[in-house]
Short mmCIF file of C-alpha atoms and ligand atoms in Angstrom, two decimals:
data_model
loop_
_atom_site.label_atom_id
_atom_site.label_comp_id
_atom_site.label_asym_id
_atom_site.label_seq_id
_atom_site.Cartn_x
_atom_site.Cartn_y
_atom_site.Cartn_z
CA MET A 160 40.29 43.61 1.60
CA ASN A 161 41.72 40.03 2.09
CA THR A 162 39.86 36.72 1.68
CA ASP A 163 39.01 36.13 5.31
CA GLU A 164 37.74 39.68 5.77
CA ILE A 165 35.40 39.32 2.95
CA ILE A 166 34.30 36.05 4.36
CA ARG A 167 33.57 37.41 7.64
CA LYS A 168 31.68 40.68 6.11
CA LEU A 169 29.43 38.27 4.13
CA GLU A 170 28.49 36.25 6.99
CA GLN A 171 27.26 39.38 8.79
CA LEU A 172 25.44 40.73 5.53
CA ASN A 173 23.79 37.24 5.47
CA ILE A 174 22.05 37.63 8.66
CA PHE A 175 20.07 40.31 6.92
CA SER A 176 20.03 39.55 3.26
CA SER A 177 18.78 36.23 3.56
CA GLU A 178 15.47 37.67 4.94
CA LEU A 179 14.24 38.23 1.42
CA ASP A 180 14.23 34.44 0.74
CA ILE A 181 11.59 33.38 3.33
CA PRO A 182 11.45 29.68 4.40
CA GLU A 183 8.62 27.62 3.26
CA VAL A 184 6.32 27.73 6.55
CA GLN A 185 6.39 31.59 6.26
CA ARG A 186 5.82 31.41 2.43
CA ARG A 187 2.87 29.15 2.93
CA GLU A 188 1.74 31.35 5.96
CA MET A 189 1.72 34.82 3.92
CA ALA A 190 0.25 33.08 0.78
CA ASN A 191 -2.69 31.87 2.65
CA GLN A 192 -3.13 35.07 4.51
CA VAL A 193 -3.20 36.85 0.92
CA VAL A 194 -5.49 34.28 -0.38
CA ASP A 195 -7.88 34.96 2.52
CA TYR A 196 -7.79 38.39 1.96
CA THR A 197 -8.75 38.23 -1.65
CA ASN A 198 -11.56 35.77 -0.62
CA THR A 199 -12.98 38.06 1.71
CA PHE A 200 -12.70 40.99 -0.90
CA ILE A 201 -14.39 38.81 -3.79
CA ASN A 202 -17.01 37.83 -1.38
CA GLY A 203 -17.91 41.30 -0.52
CA LEU A 204 -18.16 42.60 -4.09
CA ASN A 205 -21.90 42.30 -4.34
CA LYS A 206 -22.44 44.24 -1.08
CA THR A 207 -19.82 46.97 -1.70
CA LYS A 208 -20.29 50.22 -3.53
CA GLY A 209 -19.14 50.82 -7.11
CA TYR A 210 -17.50 53.99 -6.23
CA GLU A 211 -16.41 55.65 -3.06
CA LYS A 212 -14.84 59.21 -2.89
CA LYS A 213 -12.62 59.51 0.20
CA GLU A 214 -9.50 61.22 1.60
CA ILE A 215 -6.53 58.68 1.50
CA GLY A 216 -4.45 58.06 4.70
CA ASN A 217 -0.67 57.86 4.94
CA LEU A 218 0.64 55.27 2.49
CA ALA A 219 4.20 56.53 2.56
CA ILE A 220 7.00 53.87 3.13
CA GLN A 221 7.85 53.72 6.81
CA LYS A 222 11.16 53.00 8.33
CA ASN A 223 10.12 50.41 10.76
CA LYS A 224 9.01 47.28 9.49
CA SER A 225 5.17 46.33 9.18
CA SER A 226 3.32 43.34 9.58
CA LEU A 227 1.33 41.62 6.60
CA THR A 228 -1.85 41.64 8.67
CA GLY A 229 -1.15 45.48 9.33
CA LEU A 230 -0.58 46.18 5.63
CA LEU A 231 -3.62 44.00 4.26
CA ASN A 232 -5.70 46.13 6.56
CA LYS A 233 -4.47 49.31 5.10
CA TYR A 234 -4.73 48.15 1.64
CA GLN A 235 -8.18 47.41 2.10
CA LYS A 236 -9.03 50.62 3.54
CA GLU A 237 -7.05 52.80 1.56
CA VAL A 238 -7.19 51.20 -1.87
CA ALA A 239 -9.75 48.68 -2.16
CA GLU A 240 -12.47 51.01 -0.55
CA SER A 241 -11.55 53.79 -2.42
CA GLY A 242 -11.98 55.22 -5.79
CA ILE A 243 -13.86 52.90 -8.59
CA ASN A 244 -14.15 49.40 -7.54
CA ALA A 245 -12.93 48.00 -10.93
CA ALA A 246 -13.23 44.29 -10.05
CA SER A 247 -17.01 44.95 -9.03
CA PRO A 248 -19.78 44.19 -11.07
CA LYS A 249 -20.86 47.71 -10.41
CA HIS A 250 -18.14 49.39 -12.40
CA LEU A 251 -19.98 50.77 -15.58
CA GLY A 252 -17.99 53.85 -16.32
CA TYR A 253 -15.20 54.71 -18.55
CA ILE A 254 -14.35 50.88 -19.81
CA PRO A 255 -14.80 48.41 -17.01
CA GLY A 256 -11.92 46.21 -16.06
CA GLY A 257 -11.99 42.78 -14.79
CA GLY A 258 -9.59 40.78 -12.79
CA VAL A 259 -10.11 37.14 -13.74
CA PHE A 260 -8.91 35.12 -10.75
CA THR A 261 -7.18 32.45 -12.64
CA ALA A 262 -4.91 35.15 -14.33
CA ALA A 263 -4.04 36.41 -10.99
CA LEU A 264 -2.60 33.00 -10.28
CA ALA A 265 -0.84 33.08 -13.38
CA ASP A 266 0.65 36.30 -12.34
CA PHE A 267 1.81 34.84 -9.24
CA ILE A 268 3.71 31.82 -10.95
CA ALA A 269 5.14 34.24 -13.26
CA ALA A 270 6.57 36.50 -10.72
CA VAL A 271 7.44 33.59 -8.46
CA THR A 272 9.50 31.71 -11.23
CA ASN A 273 10.32 34.94 -12.98
CA PRO A 274 11.35 33.62 -16.50
CA PHE A 275 13.04 36.12 -18.76
CA ALA A 276 10.14 36.25 -21.64
CA SER A 277 11.53 38.85 -23.68
CA ALA A 278 14.44 36.85 -25.37
CA TYR A 279 13.91 33.35 -26.90
CA PHE A 280 17.24 31.95 -25.81
CA ALA A 281 16.95 33.06 -22.13
CA SER A 282 13.52 31.43 -21.66
CA PRO A 283 12.45 29.62 -24.90
CA GLY A 284 9.09 28.38 -22.75
CA ALA A 285 8.18 31.63 -21.57
CA ALA A 286 8.73 33.62 -25.00
CA THR A 287 6.82 30.68 -26.86
CA ILE A 288 3.67 31.04 -24.44
CA GLU A 289 3.91 34.65 -25.46
CA ASN A 290 4.09 33.90 -29.14
CA GLU A 291 1.26 31.30 -28.70
CA VAL A 292 -0.80 33.93 -27.17
CA ILE A 293 -0.18 36.03 -30.17
CA ASN A 294 -0.90 32.97 -32.79
CA TRP A 295 -4.10 32.77 -31.01
CA LEU A 296 -5.05 36.20 -31.65
CA LYS A 297 -3.85 36.35 -35.14
CA SER A 298 -6.47 33.50 -35.55
CA VAL A 299 -8.98 35.00 -33.82
CA PHE A 300 -8.71 38.22 -36.20
CA SER A 301 -7.72 36.31 -39.22
CA PHE A 302 -4.13 37.92 -39.53
CA PRO A 303 -1.92 36.04 -41.97
CA PRO A 304 0.78 33.61 -40.24
CA ASN A 305 3.53 35.91 -41.34
CA SER A 306 2.11 38.89 -39.47
CA VAL A 307 3.81 39.76 -36.08
CA GLY A 308 2.48 40.89 -32.76
CA ASN A 309 3.41 41.76 -29.24
CA LEU A 310 1.94 41.98 -25.79
CA SER A 311 2.25 45.37 -24.33
CA SER A 312 0.82 46.97 -21.12
CA GLY A 313 -2.14 48.14 -22.63
CA GLY A 314 -3.77 49.86 -25.63
CA SER A 315 -1.75 53.07 -25.57
CA ILE A 316 1.47 51.29 -25.93
CA SER A 317 0.26 49.28 -28.71
CA THR A 318 -0.89 52.12 -30.35
CA LEU A 319 2.67 53.52 -29.92
CA ILE A 320 4.09 50.29 -31.53
CA ALA A 321 1.77 50.23 -34.44
CA PHE A 322 1.85 53.71 -35.58
CA THR A 323 5.80 53.62 -35.12
CA ALA A 324 5.94 50.92 -37.54
CA ALA A 325 3.54 52.95 -39.81
CA ARG A 326 5.92 55.93 -39.74
CA ASP A 327 9.03 54.18 -40.29
CA LYS A 328 7.37 52.09 -43.31
CA TYR A 329 6.07 55.25 -44.84
CA LYS A 330 9.30 57.32 -43.90
CA ILE A 331 7.26 60.11 -42.42
CA LYS A 332 10.41 62.27 -41.34
CA ASN A 333 11.81 65.87 -41.51
CA GLU A 334 9.83 68.21 -43.90
CA LEU A 335 7.65 65.43 -44.74
CA ILE A 336 5.71 65.63 -41.47
CA THR A 337 3.89 69.02 -41.74
CA LYS A 338 2.31 67.77 -45.32
CA THR A 339 1.44 64.39 -43.75
CA VAL A 340 -2.23 63.72 -42.99
CA VAL A 341 -3.89 61.33 -40.64
CA TYR A 342 -7.70 60.52 -40.82
CA LEU A 343 -9.78 59.71 -37.50
CA SER A 344 -13.23 60.01 -36.25
CA GLU A 345 -13.80 62.46 -33.52
CA GLN A 346 -14.85 59.30 -31.56
CA ALA A 347 -11.33 57.89 -32.00
CA HIS A 348 -9.62 57.41 -28.42
CA HIS A 349 -7.31 60.20 -27.32
CA SER A 350 -4.33 57.58 -27.15
CA ALA A 351 -4.11 57.65 -30.87
CA GLN A 352 -3.35 61.24 -31.02
CA LYS A 353 -1.06 60.98 -27.93
CA ALA A 354 0.96 58.34 -29.38
CA LEU A 355 1.27 60.64 -32.64
CA ARG A 356 2.83 63.24 -30.41
CA ILE A 357 5.00 60.81 -28.65
CA ILE A 358 6.70 59.54 -31.78
CA GLY A 359 7.46 62.91 -33.23
CA LEU A 360 4.31 63.38 -35.45
CA GLU A 361 2.81 65.97 -33.48
CA ASP A 362 2.91 68.51 -36.49
CA VAL A 363 0.81 66.14 -39.15
CA ILE A 364 -2.22 67.43 -40.20
CA ILE A 365 -5.28 65.72 -38.44
CA ARG A 366 -8.54 65.43 -40.61
CA TYR A 367 -11.63 64.31 -38.61
CA ILE A 368 -13.83 62.30 -40.93
CA PRO A 369 -17.57 63.22 -41.05
CA LEU A 370 -19.53 60.60 -39.21
CA ASP A 371 -23.27 59.50 -39.73
CA ILE A 372 -25.86 59.55 -36.87
CA ASN A 373 -24.74 56.34 -35.60
CA HIS A 374 -21.26 57.81 -34.93
CA ARG A 375 -19.81 55.86 -37.79
CA ILE A 376 -17.02 56.93 -40.21
CA ILE A 377 -18.58 57.67 -43.76
CA PRO A 378 -16.12 56.06 -45.96
CA LYS A 379 -16.97 58.14 -49.06
CA LYS A 380 -16.39 61.22 -46.85
CA LEU A 381 -13.07 60.07 -46.11
CA HIS A 382 -12.29 59.17 -49.59
CA GLU A 383 -13.16 62.75 -50.81
CA LEU A 384 -10.93 64.15 -48.07
CA ILE A 385 -8.04 61.99 -49.37
CA GLU A 386 -8.87 63.17 -52.69
CA THR A 387 -8.62 66.86 -51.66
CA ASP A 388 -5.56 66.54 -49.67
CA LYS A 389 -3.82 64.74 -52.76
CA SER A 390 -5.03 67.49 -54.95
CA TYR A 391 -3.06 70.22 -52.68
CA GLY A 392 0.14 68.05 -52.88
CA LEU A 393 -0.47 66.87 -49.16
CA ASN A 394 0.82 63.41 -48.08
CA PRO A 395 -2.13 61.27 -47.07
CA PHE A 396 -0.43 58.39 -44.57
CA LEU A 397 -2.68 56.83 -41.75
CA ILE A 398 -6.42 55.99 -41.27
CA ILE A 399 -7.52 54.99 -37.84
CA ALA A 400 -10.88 53.29 -37.72
CA THR A 401 -12.51 51.92 -34.27
CA ALA A 402 -13.93 48.56 -33.64
CA GLY A 403 -15.80 49.71 -30.52
CA THR A 404 -15.54 53.61 -29.73
CA THR A 405 -15.18 53.98 -25.96
CA ASP A 406 -18.17 56.71 -25.80
CA THR A 407 -20.50 55.28 -28.33
CA GLY A 408 -19.74 51.66 -28.60
CA THR A 409 -19.91 52.07 -32.28
CA ILE A 410 -17.86 49.89 -34.94
CA ASP A 411 -16.77 51.79 -38.04
CA PRO A 412 -17.47 50.19 -41.31
CA LEU A 413 -14.11 48.49 -41.16
CA ASN A 414 -14.22 46.71 -44.67
CA ASP A 415 -15.41 49.93 -46.74
CA ILE A 416 -12.69 51.82 -45.16
CA ALA A 417 -10.22 49.24 -45.99
CA ASP A 418 -11.39 49.59 -49.83
CA VAL A 419 -10.52 53.33 -49.46
CA ALA A 420 -7.21 52.58 -47.47
CA GLU A 421 -6.37 50.12 -50.07
CA MET A 422 -7.30 52.38 -53.11
CA HIS A 423 -5.18 55.10 -51.75
CA LYS A 424 -2.26 52.72 -50.35
CA LEU A 425 -2.50 54.30 -46.67
CA TRP A 426 -1.85 52.36 -43.60
CA TYR A 427 -4.85 51.16 -42.12
CA HIS A 428 -4.96 50.84 -38.34
CA ILE A 429 -7.95 49.53 -36.39
CA ASP A 430 -8.50 50.23 -32.60
CA GLY A 431 -10.30 47.32 -31.01
CA ALA A 432 -8.87 47.84 -27.49
CA TYR A 433 -12.28 48.09 -26.11
CA GLY A 434 -14.31 46.22 -28.69
CA GLY A 435 -12.16 43.56 -30.61
CA PHE A 436 -13.21 40.39 -28.71
CA PHE A 437 -16.64 41.05 -29.54
CA ILE A 438 -15.84 39.29 -32.82
CA LEU A 439 -16.41 36.23 -30.90
CA THR A 440 -19.82 36.82 -30.31
CA SER A 441 -23.20 36.90 -32.43
CA HIS A 442 -22.08 40.54 -33.52
CA LYS A 443 -19.11 39.03 -35.39
CA ASP A 444 -20.43 40.41 -39.05
CA LEU A 445 -19.86 44.06 -37.87
CA PHE A 446 -16.12 42.97 -37.62
CA LEU A 447 -16.03 42.08 -41.56
CA GLY A 448 -12.86 43.42 -42.83
CA ILE A 449 -10.83 43.82 -39.63
CA GLN A 450 -8.33 41.47 -41.20
CA ARG A 451 -7.33 43.94 -43.89
CA ALA A 452 -5.91 46.36 -41.32
CA ASP A 453 -2.21 46.85 -41.53
CA SER A 454 -2.42 47.05 -37.73
CA LEU A 455 -4.51 46.42 -35.03
CA ILE A 456 -4.53 46.75 -31.49
CA ILE A 457 -6.77 44.76 -28.63
CA ASP A 458 -6.84 44.79 -25.20
CA PRO A 459 -7.15 41.46 -23.10
CA HIS A 460 -7.48 43.57 -19.96
CA LYS A 461 -10.78 44.82 -21.38
CA GLY A 462 -12.58 42.26 -23.40
CA LEU A 463 -11.11 39.19 -21.95
CA PHE A 464 -11.60 40.50 -18.38
CA LEU A 465 -8.10 40.04 -17.33
CA PRO A 466 -6.27 42.14 -14.53
CA TYR A 467 -5.00 45.52 -15.95
CA GLY A 468 -1.54 45.54 -17.57
CA VAL A 469 -2.14 43.54 -20.58
CA GLY A 470 -2.73 44.93 -24.20
CA ALA A 471 -1.85 43.51 -27.53
CA VAL A 472 -0.62 44.53 -31.04
CA LEU A 473 -0.89 42.79 -34.31
CA VAL A 474 1.10 44.05 -37.54
CA LYS A 475 1.26 42.67 -40.99
CA ASP A 476 4.70 44.06 -41.86
CA ALA A 477 7.31 42.63 -39.77
CA ASN A 478 10.13 44.52 -40.84
CA ALA A 479 8.37 47.84 -40.10
CA VAL A 480 8.20 46.60 -36.55
CA LEU A 481 11.65 45.39 -36.63
CA HIS A 482 12.92 48.72 -37.82
CA SER A 483 12.37 50.65 -34.71
CA ASN A 484 12.75 47.70 -31.99
CA TYR A 485 15.08 45.33 -33.45
CA TYR A 486 18.95 46.30 -31.76
CA THR A 487 21.85 44.23 -30.69
CA ALA A 488 23.83 44.82 -27.87
CA ASN A 489 27.26 43.09 -27.08
CA TYR A 490 26.11 41.79 -23.74
CA MET A 491 23.28 40.13 -25.32
CA GLN A 492 25.50 38.12 -28.22
CA ASP A 493 24.81 34.73 -26.64
CA GLY A 494 21.40 34.98 -28.13
CA HIS A 495 21.88 36.11 -31.62
CA ASN A 496 21.44 32.46 -33.34
CA GLU A 497 17.98 32.48 -32.01
CA GLU A 498 15.13 33.37 -34.38
CA LEU A 499 14.75 37.01 -34.55
CA LEU A 500 10.89 37.00 -34.41
CA SER A 501 10.63 34.53 -31.73
CA SER A 502 12.13 37.16 -29.07
CA PRO A 503 9.11 39.58 -28.02
CA ALA A 504 11.77 42.37 -27.16
CA ASN A 505 12.59 42.65 -31.05
CA LEU A 506 9.05 43.72 -31.61
CA SER A 507 8.48 46.09 -28.63
CA PRO A 508 10.15 49.18 -26.88
CA GLU A 509 10.45 46.89 -23.69
CA LEU A 510 13.29 44.77 -23.06
CA THR A 511 12.69 43.46 -19.58
CA LYS A 512 9.14 42.88 -18.76
CA HIS A 513 6.69 41.11 -16.85
CA PHE A 514 5.77 37.56 -18.36
CA ARG A 515 2.30 38.85 -19.39
CA GLY A 516 1.80 35.93 -21.77
CA LEU A 517 1.12 33.46 -19.00
CA ARG A 518 -2.12 35.61 -17.49
CA VAL A 519 -3.82 35.15 -21.15
CA TRP A 520 -2.64 31.62 -21.66
CA LEU A 521 -3.45 30.07 -18.12
CA PRO A 522 -7.28 31.45 -18.01
CA LEU A 523 -7.52 30.41 -21.63
CA GLN A 524 -6.29 27.10 -21.15
CA LEU A 525 -8.22 26.63 -17.66
CA HIS A 526 -11.50 27.78 -18.71
CA GLY A 527 -11.49 27.44 -22.38
CA ILE A 528 -12.95 30.18 -24.62
CA GLU A 529 -16.67 29.55 -24.03
CA PRO A 530 -17.09 31.08 -20.63
CA PHE A 531 -15.40 34.49 -22.18
CA ILE A 532 -17.86 34.37 -24.99
CA SER A 533 -20.76 33.53 -22.75
CA CYS A 534 -19.77 37.11 -20.69
CA LEU A 535 -19.45 38.78 -23.98
CA GLU A 536 -22.88 37.81 -25.15
CA GLU A 537 -24.39 38.62 -21.84
CA LYS A 538 -23.03 42.25 -22.02
CA LEU A 539 -24.40 42.97 -25.28
CA LEU A 540 -27.98 41.67 -23.92
CA LEU A 541 -27.70 43.70 -20.96
CA ILE A 542 -27.08 47.03 -22.68
CA ALA A 543 -30.22 46.32 -24.50
CA TYR A 544 -32.01 45.34 -21.47
CA PHE A 545 -30.66 48.68 -19.70
CA ARG A 546 -31.61 50.83 -22.64
CA ASN A 547 -35.28 49.43 -22.68
CA LYS A 548 -35.49 50.23 -18.75
CA LEU A 549 -34.45 53.64 -18.99
CA TYR A 550 -36.46 54.39 -21.99
CA GLU A 551 -39.62 53.49 -19.85
CA ILE A 552 -38.86 55.88 -17.18
CA GLY A 553 -38.42 58.76 -19.76
CA PHE A 554 -34.77 59.03 -20.47
CA CYS A 555 -33.66 59.78 -24.17
CA LEU A 556 -31.21 57.34 -25.61
CA GLY A 557 -28.10 57.68 -27.96
CA PRO A 558 -28.41 55.60 -31.12
CA GLU A 559 -28.55 51.91 -30.76
CA PRO A 560 -25.00 50.79 -30.04
CA ASP A 561 -22.98 48.03 -32.16
CA LEU A 562 -21.53 47.05 -28.63
CA SER A 563 -21.75 47.31 -24.99
CA VAL A 564 -21.57 51.24 -24.52
CA SER A 565 -24.25 53.46 -24.97
CA TYR A 566 -25.27 56.82 -23.67
CA PHE A 567 -28.46 58.62 -22.36
CA TRP A 568 -29.72 62.04 -20.91
CA TYR A 569 -33.07 63.07 -19.21
CA PRO A 570 -34.96 65.66 -21.63
CA PHE A 571 -35.43 68.24 -18.73
CA GLU A 572 -37.27 71.25 -20.24
CA THR A 573 -34.87 74.02 -19.39
CA ASP A 574 -30.99 73.88 -18.87
CA ALA A 575 -30.71 70.36 -19.81
CA ASP A 576 -27.13 70.26 -19.64
CA GLU A 577 -26.70 71.66 -16.40
CA LYS A 578 -29.33 69.19 -14.76
CA ASN A 579 -27.96 66.36 -16.42
CA LYS A 580 -24.50 67.25 -14.86
CA GLN A 581 -26.42 67.46 -11.71
CA LEU A 582 -27.70 63.95 -12.17
CA MET A 583 -24.45 62.86 -12.75
CA ASN A 584 -23.11 64.39 -9.51
CA GLU A 585 -26.21 62.83 -7.58
CA ILE A 586 -25.13 59.22 -9.21
CA HIS A 587 -21.57 59.68 -8.24
CA LYS A 588 -22.62 60.61 -4.67
CA ASP A 589 -24.85 57.81 -4.42
CA GLY A 590 -21.93 55.53 -5.65
CA SER A 591 -23.65 52.17 -5.37
CA VAL A 592 -23.11 51.72 -9.25
CA PHE A 593 -20.50 53.81 -11.18
CA LEU A 594 -21.25 55.62 -14.22
CA SER A 595 -19.36 58.33 -15.94
CA SER A 596 -20.40 61.28 -18.41
CA SER A 597 -19.02 62.56 -21.67
CA ILE A 598 -19.78 65.11 -24.22
CA ILE A 599 -21.26 63.86 -27.31
CA ASN A 600 -22.44 66.39 -30.28
CA ASN A 601 -21.92 69.37 -27.73
CA GLN A 602 -24.01 67.66 -25.36
CA PHE A 603 -23.75 66.69 -21.82
CA VAL A 604 -24.55 62.75 -21.64
CA ILE A 605 -24.34 60.13 -19.03
CA ARG A 606 -22.54 56.77 -20.47
CA ILE A 607 -22.80 53.30 -19.00
CA ALA A 608 -20.25 50.88 -20.02
CA ILE A 609 -21.19 47.23 -19.59
CA LEU A 610 -17.97 44.93 -19.69
CA ALA A 611 -16.84 43.52 -16.23
CA PHE A 612 -17.52 39.98 -16.24
CA ARG A 613 -19.32 39.98 -13.03
CA THR A 614 -21.94 42.50 -14.13
CA LYS A 615 -25.29 40.61 -14.17
CA LYS A 616 -28.99 41.63 -14.75
CA GLU A 617 -29.27 42.25 -10.99
CA THR A 618 -26.34 44.89 -11.21
CA ILE A 619 -28.47 46.39 -14.22
CA ASP A 620 -31.70 46.69 -12.23
CA GLU A 621 -29.59 48.42 -9.43
CA ALA A 622 -28.28 50.81 -11.71
CA VAL A 623 -31.75 51.62 -13.19
CA GLU A 624 -33.05 52.29 -9.54
CA MET A 625 -30.20 54.45 -8.50
CA ILE A 626 -30.53 56.40 -11.40
CA ALA A 627 -34.31 56.46 -10.93
CA ARG A 628 -33.68 57.52 -7.09
CA CYS A 629 -31.02 60.28 -8.37
CA LEU A 630 -33.42 61.57 -10.87
CA LYS A 631 -36.02 62.06 -8.14
CA ILE A 632 -33.50 64.39 -6.18
CA VAL A 633 -32.74 66.55 -9.36
CA LEU A 634 -36.38 67.16 -10.19
CA GLN A 635 -37.06 67.79 -6.32
CA SER A 636 -34.32 70.48 -6.20
CA ASN A 637 -35.14 72.29 -9.27
CA LYS A 638 -38.62 72.58 -8.17
CA GLN A 639 -37.85 74.66 -5.29
C1 LIG B 989 -9.04 51.99 -23.41
C2 LIG B 989 -8.86 52.20 -24.92
C3 LIG B 989 -7.65 52.43 -25.38
C4 LIG B 989 -6.44 52.86 -24.67
O1 LIG B 989 -6.15 51.61 -23.86
P1 LIG B 989 -5.15 51.59 -22.55
O2 LIG B 989 -4.99 49.91 -22.47
O3 LIG B 989 -5.90 52.09 -21.54
O4 LIG B 989 -3.92 52.01 -22.75
C5 LIG B 989 -7.32 53.01 -26.84
N1 LIG B 989 -8.69 52.75 -27.70
C6 LIG B 989 -9.64 52.46 -27.06
C7 LIG B 989 -10.98 52.42 -28.05
C8 LIG B 989 -10.17 52.08 -25.66
O5 LIG B 989 -11.31 51.79 -25.04
#
């Protein structure tokens, strides 16, 4: 193709290709429209249900162009108004989300400016923000300055990074795998076993550590299991403790478990995905020993109420993390002289990624830490309030939780599991507040998890009213 022809074709293509770079007037108009939409959404949160089950319409990508107004309407109907409303104060199931508004603003800025936060040489400022968030986390959890960390998409990927480092440090491979033992509680989150499978450790031996009546690991039993395994010539490797279990809100005795891990020289991992940030509250004593972990995961998209998509991992041994994640490539040679540990990509399976640091950094700078702590303290009081209220109307309660998750059931005289299931169904049908269920000690129970920053006393009152209303329906239907 000759140069004139190239120029002519480029001019033709530009008519369409330049449409992606929209002019300022339109940028402002669209941004305003989106802000108006989100304002309406937030203003409606107290009036809308926590859960709505419905059929989803056509969301396939269309050949013809659509207007933003049309698409926002569709979004509202098909996405915002269906399923669990995770931005709502009324999300009290699983582990509630959040969606702090200032984090959304940070995401907007990050997406528009689009710095390459994974490599220090590409964006020293963005990489530094990522690293300062990690530094802040190290100080919150009293991890030493020479430990490393990474901002991931969430707890599951954080666990993957931690376990891979553990695997490589302890050289768990080949025939050693089937002799290797991992110790955990049956209340440990399923992402732990999923991570083991993904990193090629599916065939390790899993030992469930006996728990006390509060669902806490019994350190002495853990010690005994390890001793027995050693006497059989097995290879004890990894202990997983949880600082805030998903089902029961329990914190394992972290410091006593650290003693056991240290004595036997095992890798000690703590899962603080749900509960970690409660270390900032009046319950901080329960976290004693957390700094002794070899690896720790925490989820800012849970305990800091940020929008989904930001987790964090801290690991003491930098070399163990570098072993699996640090790679060089010819096309990246321009960055070689920069500091190894300043580039997040060297500590993560991800290379290119969303600049997540900003959505943690900006809200913390704008609001300060105090409002976050107050929100967490509120949740601790609200769970106590909820339990008192439910007890008053005849429910049985699980043990007093360490944090803001608890479970309960109604003591129906016969077929209690079946009828509590029925009660759960009624609650989902009602949907004014969303709760979820679980099986604990072979019993069907209903769970409440209070973590959304917008959840206040009024929400809990509404939940109790709803539960009482649904109980009435179940009791009535079983009379006939
Ligand atoms: C939510 C959770 C996880 C998994 O984290 P994701 O961010 O959902 O990947 C792991 N452990 C615990 C205790 C959790 O509550």
